[in-house]
Coordinates of C-alpha atoms in Angstrom, one line a residue:
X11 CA 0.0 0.0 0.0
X12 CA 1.4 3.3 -0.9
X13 CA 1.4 6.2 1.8
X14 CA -0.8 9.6 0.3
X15 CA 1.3 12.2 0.1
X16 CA -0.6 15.0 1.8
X17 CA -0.3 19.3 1.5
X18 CA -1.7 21.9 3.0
X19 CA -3.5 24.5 0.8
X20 CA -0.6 27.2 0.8
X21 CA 1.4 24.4 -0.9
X22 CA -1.1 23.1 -3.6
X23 CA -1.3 27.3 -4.2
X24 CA 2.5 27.5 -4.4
X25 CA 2.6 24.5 -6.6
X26 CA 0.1 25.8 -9.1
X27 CA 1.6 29.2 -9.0
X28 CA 5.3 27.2 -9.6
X29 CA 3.8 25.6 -12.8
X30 CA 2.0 28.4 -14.5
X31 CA 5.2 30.3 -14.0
X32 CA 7.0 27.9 -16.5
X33 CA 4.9 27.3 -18.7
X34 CA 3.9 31.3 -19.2
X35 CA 7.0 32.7 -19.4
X36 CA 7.7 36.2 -17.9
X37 CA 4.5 36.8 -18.1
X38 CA 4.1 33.9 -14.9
X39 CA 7.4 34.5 -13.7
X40 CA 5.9 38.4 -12.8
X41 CA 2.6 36.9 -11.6
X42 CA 4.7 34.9 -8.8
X43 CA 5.9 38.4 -7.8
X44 CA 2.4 39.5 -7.0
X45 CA 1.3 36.5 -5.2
X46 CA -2.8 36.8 -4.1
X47 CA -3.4 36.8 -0.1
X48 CA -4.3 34.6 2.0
X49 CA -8.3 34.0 1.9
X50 CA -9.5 34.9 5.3
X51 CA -10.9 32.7 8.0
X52 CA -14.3 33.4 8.9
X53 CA -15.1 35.4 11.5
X54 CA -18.2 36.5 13.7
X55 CA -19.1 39.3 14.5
X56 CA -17.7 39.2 18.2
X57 CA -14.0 38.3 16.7
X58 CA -14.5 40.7 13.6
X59 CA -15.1 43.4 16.6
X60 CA -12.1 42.2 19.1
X61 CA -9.8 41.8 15.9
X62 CA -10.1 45.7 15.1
X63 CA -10.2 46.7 18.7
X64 CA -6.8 44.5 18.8
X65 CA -5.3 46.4 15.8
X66 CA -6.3 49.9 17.1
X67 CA -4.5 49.2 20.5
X68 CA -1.3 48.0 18.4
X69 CA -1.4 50.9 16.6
X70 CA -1.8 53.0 19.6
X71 CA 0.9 50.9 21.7
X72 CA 3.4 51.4 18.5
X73 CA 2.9 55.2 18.6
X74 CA 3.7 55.4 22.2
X75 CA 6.8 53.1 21.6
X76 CA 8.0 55.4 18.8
X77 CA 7.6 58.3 21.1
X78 CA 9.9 57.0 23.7
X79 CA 12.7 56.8 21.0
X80 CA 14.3 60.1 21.3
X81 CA 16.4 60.7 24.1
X82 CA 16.4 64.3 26.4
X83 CA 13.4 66.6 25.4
X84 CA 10.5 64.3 24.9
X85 CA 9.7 64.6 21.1
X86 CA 6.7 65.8 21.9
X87 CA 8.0 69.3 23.6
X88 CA 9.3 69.9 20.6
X89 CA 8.4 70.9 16.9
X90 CA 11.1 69.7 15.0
X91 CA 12.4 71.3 12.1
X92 CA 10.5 72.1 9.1
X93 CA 7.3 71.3 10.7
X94 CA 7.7 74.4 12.4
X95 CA 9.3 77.1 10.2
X96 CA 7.7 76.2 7.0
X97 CA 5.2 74.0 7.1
X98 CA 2.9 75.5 10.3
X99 CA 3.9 78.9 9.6
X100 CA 2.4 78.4 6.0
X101 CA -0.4 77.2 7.4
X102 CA -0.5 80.3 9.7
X103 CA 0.3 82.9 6.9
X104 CA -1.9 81.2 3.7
X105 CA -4.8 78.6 5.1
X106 CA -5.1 76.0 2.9
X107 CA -2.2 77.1 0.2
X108 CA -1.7 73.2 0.3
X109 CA 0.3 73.5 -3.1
X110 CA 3.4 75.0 -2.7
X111 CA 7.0 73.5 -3.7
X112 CA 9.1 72.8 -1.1
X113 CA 13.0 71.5 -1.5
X114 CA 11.6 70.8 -5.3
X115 CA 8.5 69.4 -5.0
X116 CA 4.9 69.0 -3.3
X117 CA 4.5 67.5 0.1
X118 CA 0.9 67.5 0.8
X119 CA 0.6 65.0 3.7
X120 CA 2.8 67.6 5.8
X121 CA 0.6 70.5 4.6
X122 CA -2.5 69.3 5.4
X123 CA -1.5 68.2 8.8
X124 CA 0.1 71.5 9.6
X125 CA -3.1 72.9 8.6
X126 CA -5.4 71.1 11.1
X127 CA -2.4 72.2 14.1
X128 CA -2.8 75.4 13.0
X129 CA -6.4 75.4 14.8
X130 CA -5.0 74.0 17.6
X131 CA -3.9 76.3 20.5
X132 CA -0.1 77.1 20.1
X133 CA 0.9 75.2 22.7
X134 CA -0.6 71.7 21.6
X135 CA 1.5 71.8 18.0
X136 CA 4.6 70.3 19.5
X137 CA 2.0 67.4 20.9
X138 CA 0.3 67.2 17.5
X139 CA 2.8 66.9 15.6
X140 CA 4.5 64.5 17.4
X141 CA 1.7 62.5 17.6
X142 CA 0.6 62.3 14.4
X143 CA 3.9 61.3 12.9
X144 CA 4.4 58.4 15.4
X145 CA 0.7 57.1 14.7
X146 CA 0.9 57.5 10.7
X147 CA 4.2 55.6 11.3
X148 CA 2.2 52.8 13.1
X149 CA 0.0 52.8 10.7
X150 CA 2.0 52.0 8.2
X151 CA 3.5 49.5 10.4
X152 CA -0.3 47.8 10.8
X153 CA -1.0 48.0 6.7
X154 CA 2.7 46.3 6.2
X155 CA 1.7 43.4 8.2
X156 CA -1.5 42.7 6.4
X157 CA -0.2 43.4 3.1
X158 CA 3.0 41.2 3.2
X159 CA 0.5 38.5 3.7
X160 CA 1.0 37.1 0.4
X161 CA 4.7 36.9 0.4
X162 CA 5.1 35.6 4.3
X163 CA 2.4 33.3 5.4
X164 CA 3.7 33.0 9.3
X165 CA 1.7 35.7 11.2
X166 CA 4.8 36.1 14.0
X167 CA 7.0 36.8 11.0
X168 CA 4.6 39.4 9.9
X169 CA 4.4 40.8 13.4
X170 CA 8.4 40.9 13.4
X171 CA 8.3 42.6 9.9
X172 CA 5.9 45.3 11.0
X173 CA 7.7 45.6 14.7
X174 CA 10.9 46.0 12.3
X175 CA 9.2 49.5 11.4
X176 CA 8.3 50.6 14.5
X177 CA 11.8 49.8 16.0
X178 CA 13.8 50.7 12.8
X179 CA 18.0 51.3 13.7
X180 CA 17.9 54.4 11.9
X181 CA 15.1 55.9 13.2
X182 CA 15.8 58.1 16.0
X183 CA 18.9 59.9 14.0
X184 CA 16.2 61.8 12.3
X185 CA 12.7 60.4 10.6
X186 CA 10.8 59.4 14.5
X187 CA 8.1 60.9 15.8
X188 CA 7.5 64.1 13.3
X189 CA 5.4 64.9 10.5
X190 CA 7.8 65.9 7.9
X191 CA 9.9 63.0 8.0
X192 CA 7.1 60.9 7.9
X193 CA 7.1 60.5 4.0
X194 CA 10.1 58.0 4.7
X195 CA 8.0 55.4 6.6
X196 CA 5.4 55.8 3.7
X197 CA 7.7 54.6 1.3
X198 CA 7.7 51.2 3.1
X199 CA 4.0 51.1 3.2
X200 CA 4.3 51.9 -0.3
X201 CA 6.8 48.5 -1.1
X202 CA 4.3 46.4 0.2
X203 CA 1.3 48.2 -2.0
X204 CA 2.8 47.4 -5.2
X205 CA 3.2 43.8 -4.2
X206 CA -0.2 42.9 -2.4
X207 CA -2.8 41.7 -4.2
X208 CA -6.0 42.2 -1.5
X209 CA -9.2 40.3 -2.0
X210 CA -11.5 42.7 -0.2
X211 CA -12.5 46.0 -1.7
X212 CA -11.2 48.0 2.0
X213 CA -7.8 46.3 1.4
X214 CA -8.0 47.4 -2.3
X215 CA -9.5 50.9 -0.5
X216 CA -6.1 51.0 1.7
X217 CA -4.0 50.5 -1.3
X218 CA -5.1 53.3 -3.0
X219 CA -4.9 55.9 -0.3
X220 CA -1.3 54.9 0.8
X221 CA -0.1 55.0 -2.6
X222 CA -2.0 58.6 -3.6
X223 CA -0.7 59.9 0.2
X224 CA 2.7 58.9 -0.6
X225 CA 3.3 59.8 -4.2
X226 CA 1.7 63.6 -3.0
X227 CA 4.2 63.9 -0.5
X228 CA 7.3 62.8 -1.7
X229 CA 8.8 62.8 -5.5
X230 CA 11.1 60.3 -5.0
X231 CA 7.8 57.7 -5.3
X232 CA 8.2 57.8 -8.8
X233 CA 11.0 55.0 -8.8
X234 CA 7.9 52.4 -8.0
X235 CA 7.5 53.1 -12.0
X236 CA 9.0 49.8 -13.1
X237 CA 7.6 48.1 -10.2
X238 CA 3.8 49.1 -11.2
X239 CA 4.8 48.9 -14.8
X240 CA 6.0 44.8 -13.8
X241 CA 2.6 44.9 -11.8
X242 CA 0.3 45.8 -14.8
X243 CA 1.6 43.7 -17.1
X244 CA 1.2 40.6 -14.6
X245 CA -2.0 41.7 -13.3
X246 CA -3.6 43.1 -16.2
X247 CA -7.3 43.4 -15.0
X248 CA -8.0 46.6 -14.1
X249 CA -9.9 46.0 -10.7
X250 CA -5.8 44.7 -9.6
X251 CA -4.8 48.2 -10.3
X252 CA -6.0 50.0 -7.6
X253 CA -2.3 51.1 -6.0
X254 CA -1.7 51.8 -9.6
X255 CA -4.8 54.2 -9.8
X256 CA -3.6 55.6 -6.2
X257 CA 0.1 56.4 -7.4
X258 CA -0.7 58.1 -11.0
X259 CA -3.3 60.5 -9.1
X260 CA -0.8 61.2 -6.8
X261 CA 1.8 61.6 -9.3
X262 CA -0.8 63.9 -11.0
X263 CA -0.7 66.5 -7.8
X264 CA 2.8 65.9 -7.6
X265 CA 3.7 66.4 -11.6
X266 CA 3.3 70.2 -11.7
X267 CA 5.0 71.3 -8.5
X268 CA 8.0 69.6 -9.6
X269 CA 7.9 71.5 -12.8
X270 CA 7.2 74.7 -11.3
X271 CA 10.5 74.4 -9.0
X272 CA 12.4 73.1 -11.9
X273 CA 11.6 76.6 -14.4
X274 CA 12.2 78.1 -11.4
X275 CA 15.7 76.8 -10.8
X276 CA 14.9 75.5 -7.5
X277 CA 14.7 72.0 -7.9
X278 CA 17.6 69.4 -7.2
X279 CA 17.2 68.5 -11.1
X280 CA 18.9 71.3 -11.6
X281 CA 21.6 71.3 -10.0
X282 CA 19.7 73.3 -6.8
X283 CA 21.3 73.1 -3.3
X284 CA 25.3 73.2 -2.1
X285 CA 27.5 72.9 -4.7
X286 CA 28.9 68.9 -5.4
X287 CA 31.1 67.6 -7.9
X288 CA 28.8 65.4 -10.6
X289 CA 31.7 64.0 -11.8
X290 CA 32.1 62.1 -8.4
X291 CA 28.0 61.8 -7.6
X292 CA 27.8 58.1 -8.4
X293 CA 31.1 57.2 -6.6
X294 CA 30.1 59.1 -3.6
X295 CA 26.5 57.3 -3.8
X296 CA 27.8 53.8 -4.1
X297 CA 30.3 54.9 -1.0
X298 CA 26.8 56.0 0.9
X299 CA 25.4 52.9 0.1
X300 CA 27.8 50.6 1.2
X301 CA 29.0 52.6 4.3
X302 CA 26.2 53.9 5.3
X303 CA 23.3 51.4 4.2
X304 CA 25.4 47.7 4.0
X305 CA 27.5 48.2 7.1
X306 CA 24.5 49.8 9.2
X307 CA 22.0 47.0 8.3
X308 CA 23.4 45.5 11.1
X309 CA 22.4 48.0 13.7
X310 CA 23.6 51.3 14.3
X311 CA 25.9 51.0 17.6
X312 CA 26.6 47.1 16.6
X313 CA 28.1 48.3 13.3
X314 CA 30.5 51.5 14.7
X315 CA 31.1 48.6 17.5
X316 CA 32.3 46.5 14.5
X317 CA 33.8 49.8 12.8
X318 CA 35.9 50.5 15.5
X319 CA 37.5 47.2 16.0
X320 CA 38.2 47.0 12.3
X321 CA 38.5 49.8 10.6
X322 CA 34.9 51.5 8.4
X323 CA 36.3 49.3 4.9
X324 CA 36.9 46.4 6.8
X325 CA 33.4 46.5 9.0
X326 CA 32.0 47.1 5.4
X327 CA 33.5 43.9 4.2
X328 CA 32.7 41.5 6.8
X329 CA 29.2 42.8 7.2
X330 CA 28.8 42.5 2.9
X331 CA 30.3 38.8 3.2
X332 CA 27.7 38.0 5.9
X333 CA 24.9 39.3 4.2
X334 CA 25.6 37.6 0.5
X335 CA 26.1 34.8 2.0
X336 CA 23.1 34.9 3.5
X337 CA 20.9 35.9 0.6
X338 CA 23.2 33.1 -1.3
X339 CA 21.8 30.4 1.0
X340 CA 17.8 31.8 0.4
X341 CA 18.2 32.0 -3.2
X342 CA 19.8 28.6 -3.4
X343 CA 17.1 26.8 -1.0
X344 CA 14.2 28.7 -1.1
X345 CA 13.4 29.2 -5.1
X346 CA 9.9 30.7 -4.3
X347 CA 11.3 34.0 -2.2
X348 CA 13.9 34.8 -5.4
X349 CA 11.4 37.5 -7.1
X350 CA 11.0 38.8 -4.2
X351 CA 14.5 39.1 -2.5
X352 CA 16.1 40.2 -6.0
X353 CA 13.2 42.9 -6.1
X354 CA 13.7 44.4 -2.7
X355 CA 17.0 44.4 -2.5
X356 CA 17.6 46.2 -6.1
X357 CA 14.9 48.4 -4.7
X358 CA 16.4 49.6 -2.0
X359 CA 20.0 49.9 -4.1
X360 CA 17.8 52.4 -6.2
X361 CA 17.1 54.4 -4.1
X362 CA 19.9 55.1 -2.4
X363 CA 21.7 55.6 -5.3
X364 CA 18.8 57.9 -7.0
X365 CA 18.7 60.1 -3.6
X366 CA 22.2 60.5 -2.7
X367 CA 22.4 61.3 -6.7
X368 CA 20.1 64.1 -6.3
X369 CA 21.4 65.4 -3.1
X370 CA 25.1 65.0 -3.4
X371 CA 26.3 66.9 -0.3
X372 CA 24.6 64.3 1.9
X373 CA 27.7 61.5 0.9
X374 CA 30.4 63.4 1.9
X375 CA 29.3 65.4 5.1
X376 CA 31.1 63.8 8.2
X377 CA 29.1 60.8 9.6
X378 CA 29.3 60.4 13.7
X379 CA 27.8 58.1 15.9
X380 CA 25.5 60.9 17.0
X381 CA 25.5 62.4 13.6
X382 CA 24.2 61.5 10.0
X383 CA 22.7 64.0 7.4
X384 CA 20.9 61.1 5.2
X385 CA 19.7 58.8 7.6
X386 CA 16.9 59.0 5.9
X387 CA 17.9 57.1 3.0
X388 CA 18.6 54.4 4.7
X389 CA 15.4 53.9 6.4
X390 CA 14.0 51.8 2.8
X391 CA 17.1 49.9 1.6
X392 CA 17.7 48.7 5.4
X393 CA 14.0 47.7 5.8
X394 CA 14.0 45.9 2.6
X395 CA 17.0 43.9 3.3
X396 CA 15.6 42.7 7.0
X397 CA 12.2 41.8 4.8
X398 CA 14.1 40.0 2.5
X399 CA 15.5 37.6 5.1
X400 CA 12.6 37.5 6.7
X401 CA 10.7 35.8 3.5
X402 CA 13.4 33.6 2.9
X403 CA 12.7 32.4 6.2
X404 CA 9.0 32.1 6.2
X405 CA 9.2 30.0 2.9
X406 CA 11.8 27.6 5.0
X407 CA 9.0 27.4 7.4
X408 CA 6.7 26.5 4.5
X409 CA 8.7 23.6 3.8
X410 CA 8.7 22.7 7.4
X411 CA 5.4 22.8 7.5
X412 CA 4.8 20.6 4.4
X413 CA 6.7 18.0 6.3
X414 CA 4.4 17.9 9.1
X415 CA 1.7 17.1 7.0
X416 CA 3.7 14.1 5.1
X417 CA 4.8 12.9 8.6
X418 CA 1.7 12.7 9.7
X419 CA 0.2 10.5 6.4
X420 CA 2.9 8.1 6.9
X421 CA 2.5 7.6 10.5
X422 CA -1.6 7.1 9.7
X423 CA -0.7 4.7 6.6
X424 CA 1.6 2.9 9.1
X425 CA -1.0 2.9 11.7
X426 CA -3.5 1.1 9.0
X427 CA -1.0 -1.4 8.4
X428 CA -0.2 -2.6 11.7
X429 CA 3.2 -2.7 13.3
X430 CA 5.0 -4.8 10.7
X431 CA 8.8 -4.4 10.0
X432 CA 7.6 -2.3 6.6
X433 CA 5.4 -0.2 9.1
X434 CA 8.1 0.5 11.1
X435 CA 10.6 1.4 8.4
X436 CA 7.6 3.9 7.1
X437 CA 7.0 5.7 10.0
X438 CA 10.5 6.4 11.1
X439 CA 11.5 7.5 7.3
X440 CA 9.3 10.6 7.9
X441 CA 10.7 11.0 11.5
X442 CA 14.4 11.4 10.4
X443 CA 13.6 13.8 7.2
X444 CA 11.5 16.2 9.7
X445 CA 14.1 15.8 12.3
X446 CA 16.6 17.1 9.3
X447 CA 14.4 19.2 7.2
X448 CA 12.6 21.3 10.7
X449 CA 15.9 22.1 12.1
X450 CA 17.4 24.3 9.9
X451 CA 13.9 26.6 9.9
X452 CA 14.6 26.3 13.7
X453 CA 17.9 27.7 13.1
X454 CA 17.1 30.0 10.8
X455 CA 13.8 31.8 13.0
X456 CA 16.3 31.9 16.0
X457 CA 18.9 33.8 14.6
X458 CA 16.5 36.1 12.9
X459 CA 15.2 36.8 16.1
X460 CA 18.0 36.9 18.3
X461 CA 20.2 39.0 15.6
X462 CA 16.9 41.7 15.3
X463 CA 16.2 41.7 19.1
X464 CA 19.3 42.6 19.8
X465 CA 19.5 45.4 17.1
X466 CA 16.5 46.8 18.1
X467 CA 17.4 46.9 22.0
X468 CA 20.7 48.4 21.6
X469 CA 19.1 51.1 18.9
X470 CA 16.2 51.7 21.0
X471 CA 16.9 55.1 22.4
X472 CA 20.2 57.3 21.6
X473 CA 20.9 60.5 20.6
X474 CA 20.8 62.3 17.1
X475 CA 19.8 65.0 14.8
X476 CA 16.3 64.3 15.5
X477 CA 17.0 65.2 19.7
X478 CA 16.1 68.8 19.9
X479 CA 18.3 70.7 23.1
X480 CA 16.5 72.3 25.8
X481 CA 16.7 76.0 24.3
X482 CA 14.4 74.3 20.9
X483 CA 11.8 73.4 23.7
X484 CA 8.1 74.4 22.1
X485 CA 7.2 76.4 25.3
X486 CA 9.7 78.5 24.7
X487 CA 8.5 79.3 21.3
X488 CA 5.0 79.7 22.3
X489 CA 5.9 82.5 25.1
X490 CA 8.2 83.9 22.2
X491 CA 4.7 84.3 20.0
X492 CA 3.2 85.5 22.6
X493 CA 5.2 88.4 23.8
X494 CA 5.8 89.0 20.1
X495 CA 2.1 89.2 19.3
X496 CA 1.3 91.3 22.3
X497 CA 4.2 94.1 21.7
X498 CA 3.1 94.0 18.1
X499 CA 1.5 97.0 16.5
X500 CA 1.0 95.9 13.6
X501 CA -0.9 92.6 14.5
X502 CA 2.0 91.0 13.3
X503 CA 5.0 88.5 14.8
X504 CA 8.2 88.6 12.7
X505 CA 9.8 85.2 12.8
X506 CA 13.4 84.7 12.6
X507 CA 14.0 81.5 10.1
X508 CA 17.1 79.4 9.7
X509 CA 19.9 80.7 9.2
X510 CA 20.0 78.7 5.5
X511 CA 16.6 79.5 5.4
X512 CA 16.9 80.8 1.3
X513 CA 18.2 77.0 0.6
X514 CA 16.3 74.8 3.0
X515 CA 12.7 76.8 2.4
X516 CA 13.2 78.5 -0.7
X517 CA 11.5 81.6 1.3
X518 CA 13.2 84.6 3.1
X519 CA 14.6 84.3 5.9
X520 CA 12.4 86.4 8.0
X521 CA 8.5 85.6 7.7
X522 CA 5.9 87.7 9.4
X523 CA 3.0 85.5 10.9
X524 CA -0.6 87.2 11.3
X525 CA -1.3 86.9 15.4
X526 CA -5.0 87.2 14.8
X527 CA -4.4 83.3 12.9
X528 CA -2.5 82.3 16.1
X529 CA -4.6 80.7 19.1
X530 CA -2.6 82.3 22.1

């Protein structure tokens, strides 16, 4: 009698999707990349009710998490940086002006936020602000885990993957807990857009509004052009489309500012900012990418720990080795996570090299421990390569899991057949190739864990651009405003900007704000 070989329905799924791929080409090949979710268990309405109540407290529990990152002044004592001096004070001098270039282009996320503070008493912005960036950034971290479903099946993967954003390395050197920084946890969200493939029409709904939010806030979105272009031509009904519809109407807001700042000669197109050598742009970016995206993938303190034992070209090395080999040893064993792992992983190269391209000045300004002017192109190319490992895992864990099942026909078939010598020889066959097969997934989840845990604890809270000293607290601001507005004769508070304030806002340094706008 011949044992049943058994799967479970993710495997039957993986299979089909495996043999459509050959025999269509690179039309199946892309379709792999854009694998459907999960069908949903069904739920009552009590579980449907506890399961959103569960997801609104993680949000809320990852927003307070984030706010705990930055060290000295509490994030949220503090307006940081442009959300202050260009985009509240817009809000303050022209309500609703949402479409205005800023550093070349439109960020409309930031605008309209600024414009809801701006009815807020003065004192409550540092608070919103704050607040608002860490939730949007949980957010995110909520719609990543649901819409990596198709590519990692494991749940507790998914809830390390979206933890990963929450607790990202990089985060509290400069994009945590603000509003205008937040466009850099959007273009994780983003990733994970073009790659689901929701069956409901609110998933479809949530596509849609991350990728219009994102490609209306940020230009650099338009590098997800291939991407989509990959995801048409796979998915070539039109109800798959909807992050596609999401991005070109975003692109559409976006589109005209950028022109605008270009004729005007202030975008980064044209050569707009501190002056950089093109000649060296592309050497300098590859430098950024391996110092300053390779060597830190492994943690911020655990890499200068490395740097300083070995030298920054050395560190660089040894982390580089670890990690092809790595990705060496997915690719080899795991052929269903190679679309994906070669995708994110170019991805992220992109941009890097795109950004730094564009903003030059960023690869060669001095790089500290407590110090790094484009931290914030790290934030994608890092998170891609911890998402990449973490598939590559979860498909091991697929395998494990198919292994279980056969182990479990062969004992039954065994069982049916009595306890005869061929019995025996069937059941403990199984036994040995899941003792072999589930150890290396074993393996595999542990170190994931243990290597991100302890990235994550030692990154938790230190101190960088993003830490605001005591003179930048916001209540000393607000008492500024005040005494300004109330010595005022003109109904008028003049502001002094930045001192780069022509470059970084593209406005005059010294902006008058209307006191009869500002709730004293």
């Amino acid at each position: 009698m011949v044992i049943p070989e058994t799967r479970d329905s993710d495997q039957v799924a993986e299979a089909v999707t495996a043999e459509k791929a050959t025999a269509e080409g690179i039309h199946g090949a892309l379709r792999a990349l854009f694998p459907l979710a999960p069908e949903p268990a069904p739920r009552t309405w009590t579980r449907r009710g506890m399961a959103a109540a569960a997801q609104i407290a993680a949000v809320g529990l990852g927003a307070w998490v984030l706010l705990l990152r930055i060290p000295g002044l509490p994030s949220w004592d503090a307006v940081y940086a442009e959300d202050w001096w260009e985009f509240l004070v817009g809000a303050y001098q022209h309500p609703w002006r949402l479409f205005v270039p800023f550093g070349g282009y439109e960020q409309l996320l930031q605008r309209v936020v600024a414009q809801f503070v701006s009815y807020l008493p003065v004192a409550q912005a540092a608070h919103a602000f704050a607040g608002v960036g860490a939730l949007i950034t949980a957010g995110c971290a909520l719609f990543i885990f649901h819409a990596s479903s198709g590519h990692i099946r494991s749940a507790p993967l998914r809830v390390l993957l979206a933890v990963g954003v929450i607790l990202l390395s990089s985060a509290p050197m400069e994009i945590a807990d603000s509003t205008v920084a937040v466009s850099f946890y959007l273009l994780l969200a983003m990733f994970w857009a073009v790659l689901w493939r929701p069956r409901t029409a609110a998933g479809k709904a949530a596509a849609f509004v991350v990728a219009f939010i994102t490609a209306a806030s940020i230009s650099i979105v338009i590098l997800f052009a291939p991407l989509l272009a990959m995801r048409v031509f796979a998915l070539r009904r039109f109800r798959e489309q909807a992050v596609t519809a999401g991005w070109l109407a975003g692109c559409l807001v976006q589109l005209p500012i950028i022109i605008i700042s270009y004729v005007q000669g202030q975008s980064r197109l044209g050569g707009y900012g501190p002056s950089g050598d093109s000649k060296t742009r592309i050497g300098g970016s590859f430098t950024f990418y391996a110092h300053d995206v390779v060597l830190r993938a492994i943690g911020w303190h655990s890499s200068w720990r490395l740097e300083s034992l070995t030298g920054r070209d050395w560190a660089t090395v040894i982390v580089a080795i670890a990690l092809v080999a790595v990705f060496v040893v997915i690719m080899a064993t795991q052929p269903g996570a190679r679309p994906f792992v070669v995708v994110a992983l170019l991805t992220g190269f992109v941009f890097s090299m795109v950004s730094t391209i564009l903003t030059p000045w960023v690869t060669v300004s001095p790089v500290t421990i407590q110090q790094e002017s484009a931290a914030r192109y790290t934030a994608l190319p890092i998170f891609l390569i911890e998402a990449a490992v973490i598939v590559g895992v979860d498909y091991a864990l697929r395998k494990r899991r198919g292994v279980r099942e056969q182990r479990g026909a062969g004992e039954r078939g065994a069982g049916e057949r009595g306890a005869g010598e061929r019995g025996v020889r069937e059941r403990n066959g199984p036994r040995r190739w899941y003792a072999r097969a589930g150890l290396r997934p074993a393996l595999a989840v542990t170190a994931l864990v243990v290597i991100l845990a302890t990235s994550w604890a030692v990154d938790f809270r230190y101190q960088g651009i993003r830490t605001v000293p005591e003179g930048g607290r916001w209540a000393l601001h607000v008492e500024q405003l005040r005494t300004g507005c109330q010595n005022s004769s003109s109904g008028e508070f003049r502001l002094h900007g930045p001192t780069d304030g022509n470059f970084v806002t593209g406005l005059p340094t010294y902006e008058w704000i209307p006191c009869s706008r500002i709730k004293l």
